[in-house]
mmCIF file of C-alpha atoms in Angstrom:
data_model
loop_
_atom_site.group_PDB
_atom_site.id
_atom_site.type_symbol
_atom_site.label_atom_id
_atom_site.label_comp_id
_atom_site.label_asym_id
_atom_site.label_seq_id
_atom_site.Cartn_x
_atom_site.Cartn_y
_atom_site.Cartn_z
ATOM 1 C CA MET A 1 3.819 -32.409 16.869
ATOM 2 C CA LYS A 2 4.336 -30.507 13.640
ATOM 3 C CA ILE A 3 1.017 -31.813 12.313
ATOM 4 C CA LEU A 4 -0.800 -30.539 15.422
ATOM 5 C CA LEU A 5 0.857 -27.142 15.068
ATOM 6 C CA ILE A 6 -0.135 -26.943 11.411
ATOM 7 C CA VAL A 7 -3.741 -27.912 12.261
ATOM 8 C CA ALA A 8 -3.794 -25.218 14.974
ATOM 9 C CA LEU A 9 -2.381 -22.728 12.465
ATOM 10 C CA VAL A 10 -5.161 -23.555 9.979
ATOM 11 C CA LEU A 11 -7.823 -23.210 12.705
ATOM 12 C CA CYS A 12 -6.413 -19.836 13.764
ATOM 13 C CA ALA A 13 -6.390 -18.637 10.176
ATOM 14 C CA ALA A 14 -10.014 -19.775 9.805
ATOM 15 C CA GLY A 15 -10.994 -17.974 13.019
ATOM 16 C CA LEU A 16 -9.271 -14.845 11.783
ATOM 17 C CA ALA A 17 -11.004 -15.050 8.401
ATOM 18 C CA VAL A 18 -14.448 -15.615 9.963
ATOM 19 C CA SER A 19 -14.003 -12.684 12.349
ATOM 20 C CA ILE A 20 -12.904 -10.326 9.596
ATOM 21 C CA TYR A 21 -15.757 -11.523 7.369
ATOM 22 C CA ARG A 22 -18.310 -10.931 10.145
ATOM 23 C CA ILE A 23 -17.033 -7.415 10.810
ATOM 24 C CA TRP A 24 -16.911 -6.604 7.089
ATOM 25 C CA HIS A 25 -20.385 -7.864 6.205
ATOM 26 C CA GLU A 26 -22.363 -7.523 9.435
ATOM 27 C CA GLY A 27 -20.552 -4.650 11.110
ATOM 28 C CA ILE A 28 -20.425 -4.081 14.831
ATOM 29 C CA ASP A 29 -23.946 -3.342 16.044
ATOM 30 C CA GLU A 30 -23.851 -4.400 19.665
ATOM 31 C CA PHE A 31 -21.418 -3.926 22.523
ATOM 32 C CA ILE A 32 -20.695 -7.672 22.668
ATOM 33 C CA ASP A 33 -19.707 -7.619 18.979
ATOM 34 C CA ALA A 34 -17.306 -4.766 19.683
ATOM 35 C CA LEU A 35 -15.592 -6.970 22.287
ATOM 36 C CA GLN A 36 -15.895 -10.392 20.691
ATOM 37 C CA SER A 37 -14.639 -9.902 17.145
ATOM 38 C CA PRO A 38 -11.556 -7.737 17.830
ATOM 39 C CA LEU A 39 -10.604 -9.982 20.754
ATOM 40 C CA LEU A 40 -10.879 -13.086 18.585
ATOM 41 C CA ILE A 41 -8.797 -11.393 15.891
ATOM 42 C CA ALA A 42 -6.108 -10.472 18.444
ATOM 43 C CA ILE A 43 -6.025 -14.010 19.891
ATOM 44 C CA CYS A 44 -5.802 -15.564 16.418
ATOM 45 C CA LEU A 45 -2.974 -13.214 15.394
ATOM 46 C CA PHE A 46 -1.042 -13.977 18.584
ATOM 47 C CA ALA A 47 -1.558 -17.728 18.151
ATOM 48 C CA ILE A 48 -0.483 -17.577 14.498
ATOM 49 C CA ALA A 49 2.684 -15.656 15.427
ATOM 50 C CA PHE A 50 3.464 -18.096 18.249
ATOM 51 C CA ILE A 51 2.886 -21.223 16.134
ATOM 52 C CA ILE A 52 5.003 -19.901 13.272
ATOM 53 C CA SER A 53 7.807 -18.988 15.683
ATOM 54 C CA VAL A 54 7.671 -22.481 17.230
ATOM 55 C CA LEU A 55 7.816 -24.092 13.790
ATOM 56 C CA ILE A 56 10.759 -21.905 12.792
ATOM 57 C CA LYS A 57 12.810 -21.810 16.013
ATOM 58 C CA SER A 58 12.515 -24.680 18.515
ATOM 59 C CA GLN A 59 15.766 -25.986 19.914
ATOM 60 C CA TYR A 60 17.829 -26.885 22.936
ATOM 61 C CA GLU A 61 21.207 -25.274 23.474
ATOM 62 C CA VAL A 62 23.979 -26.069 25.953
ATOM 63 C CA THR A 63 26.454 -23.449 27.155
ATOM 64 C CA ASP A 64 29.156 -23.814 29.797
ATOM 65 C CA LYS A 65 26.732 -22.919 32.647
ATOM 66 C CA HIS A 66 23.190 -23.274 31.257
ATOM 67 C CA TYR A 67 21.030 -25.347 29.007
ATOM 68 C CA ILE A 68 18.472 -23.303 27.175
ATOM 69 C CA SER A 69 15.182 -24.430 25.662
ATOM 70 C CA ARG A 70 13.558 -22.279 23.006
ATOM 71 C CA PHE A 71 10.050 -22.736 21.679
ATOM 72 C CA GLY A 72 9.477 -19.817 19.396
ATOM 73 C CA PHE A 73 9.841 -16.649 21.415
ATOM 74 C CA VAL A 74 9.508 -18.527 24.731
ATOM 75 C CA LYS A 75 12.970 -19.077 26.178
ATOM 76 C CA SER A 76 13.852 -20.954 29.387
ATOM 77 C CA ARG A 77 17.289 -21.132 30.982
ATOM 78 C CA TYR A 78 18.385 -23.798 33.496
ATOM 79 C CA LEU A 79 21.645 -24.175 35.434
ATOM 80 C CA ILE A 80 23.618 -27.246 34.399
ATOM 81 C CA LYS A 81 25.210 -27.493 37.849
ATOM 82 C CA ASP A 82 21.765 -28.342 39.289
ATOM 83 C CA VAL A 83 21.207 -31.284 36.886
ATOM 84 C CA THR A 84 21.652 -34.626 38.656
ATOM 85 C CA LYS A 85 20.701 -37.200 36.023
ATOM 86 C CA ILE A 86 19.752 -37.614 32.370
ATOM 87 C CA GLU A 87 17.734 -40.654 31.354
ATOM 88 C CA LEU A 88 17.146 -41.923 27.808
ATOM 89 C CA ASP A 89 13.929 -43.849 27.202
ATOM 90 C CA SER A 90 14.917 -46.423 24.587
ATOM 91 C CA ASP A 91 11.313 -46.868 23.399
ATOM 92 C CA THR A 92 10.393 -43.216 22.803
ATOM 93 C CA LYS A 93 13.971 -41.953 22.216
ATOM 94 C CA LYS A 94 13.258 -39.017 24.562
ATOM 95 C CA LEU A 95 15.581 -37.644 27.201
ATOM 96 C CA THR A 96 14.464 -36.866 30.734
ATOM 97 C CA VAL A 97 16.572 -34.294 32.591
ATOM 98 C CA PHE A 98 16.374 -34.464 36.386
ATOM 99 C CA VAL A 99 17.036 -31.452 38.586
ATOM 100 C CA GLY A 100 16.649 -32.756 42.124
ATOM 101 C CA GLU A 101 13.085 -34.074 42.410
ATOM 102 C CA GLU A 102 11.894 -32.174 39.343
ATOM 103 C CA TYR A 103 12.312 -33.374 35.774
ATOM 104 C CA MET A 104 11.732 -32.279 32.194
ATOM 105 C CA VAL A 105 11.183 -34.533 29.175
ATOM 106 C CA LEU A 106 12.994 -33.275 26.080
ATOM 107 C CA SER A 107 11.961 -34.141 22.542
ATOM 108 C CA ILE A 108 15.249 -33.935 20.725
ATOM 109 C CA CYS A 109 15.867 -35.531 17.359
ATOM 110 C CA PRO A 110 17.117 -39.051 18.266
ATOM 111 C CA ASP A 111 20.379 -38.656 16.344
ATOM 112 C CA GLN A 112 21.177 -35.544 18.431
ATOM 113 C CA ASN A 113 20.585 -37.183 21.837
ATOM 114 C CA ASP A 114 24.216 -38.274 22.200
ATOM 115 C CA ALA A 115 25.581 -34.815 21.379
ATOM 116 C CA PHE A 116 23.217 -33.179 23.892
ATOM 117 C CA VAL A 117 24.143 -35.625 26.676
ATOM 118 C CA GLN A 118 27.853 -35.269 25.917
ATOM 119 C CA ALA A 119 27.644 -31.465 26.003
ATOM 120 C CA MET A 120 25.765 -31.588 29.323
ATOM 121 C CA ARG A 121 28.269 -34.017 30.860
ATOM 122 C CA GLU A 122 31.203 -31.918 29.669
ATOM 123 C CA ALA A 123 29.712 -28.933 31.502
ATOM 124 C CA ASN A 124 28.937 -30.983 34.635
ATOM 125 C CA LYS A 125 30.925 -34.208 35.129
ATOM 126 C CA LYS A 126 28.626 -35.259 38.020
ATOM 127 C CA ILE A 127 25.592 -35.816 35.790
ATOM 128 C CA GLU A 128 24.563 -39.462 35.820
ATOM 129 C CA PHE A 129 23.413 -40.910 32.477
ATOM 130 C CA THR A 130 21.057 -43.892 32.412
ATOM 131 C CA PHE A 131 18.714 -45.479 29.916
ATOM 132 C CA THR A 132 15.672 -47.709 30.074
ATOM 133 C CA LEU A 133 15.220 -51.000 28.294
ATOM 134 C CA ALA A 134 11.765 -52.374 27.589
ATOM 135 C CA THR A 135 11.281 -56.042 28.376
ATOM 136 C CA SER A 136 8.766 -58.365 26.765
ATOM 137 C CA SER A 137 6.342 -57.847 29.670
ATOM 138 C CA ASN A 138 6.446 -54.044 29.079
ATOM 139 C CA GLN A 139 8.352 -53.423 32.314
ATOM 140 C CA GLU A 140 11.352 -51.163 32.322
ATOM 141 C CA GLU A 141 14.789 -51.975 33.665
ATOM 142 C CA LYS A 142 17.749 -49.720 34.166
#
């Protein structure tokens, strides 16, 4: 994931550089140029800011009533009391949090999975914790 973010960051920087170069050397002669180049610059700057914020601050946090996911400056808050089950996929080491019929797959560092599940279960004792085991025929069992 970090590699994809870094590639996107490089592409945004290249788009920004090309747009600035075009404005500097060719100017803005037509109406479409007046819209295209500044818009591309604004999109590249926003994407660069977002990617850097995701690389710097992406985490999951558990409080007594909520679990919070942060991806840069995008923050989501969910009620722990609505969580029914947490499932650990033993192959991918990812957690799936179920809220009724809806679910969210979390990419937490594998050595922090236990701490996250424990914090969630301390806040809501009714949360069921399961895990999947891969068999030799690539079927999953619980």
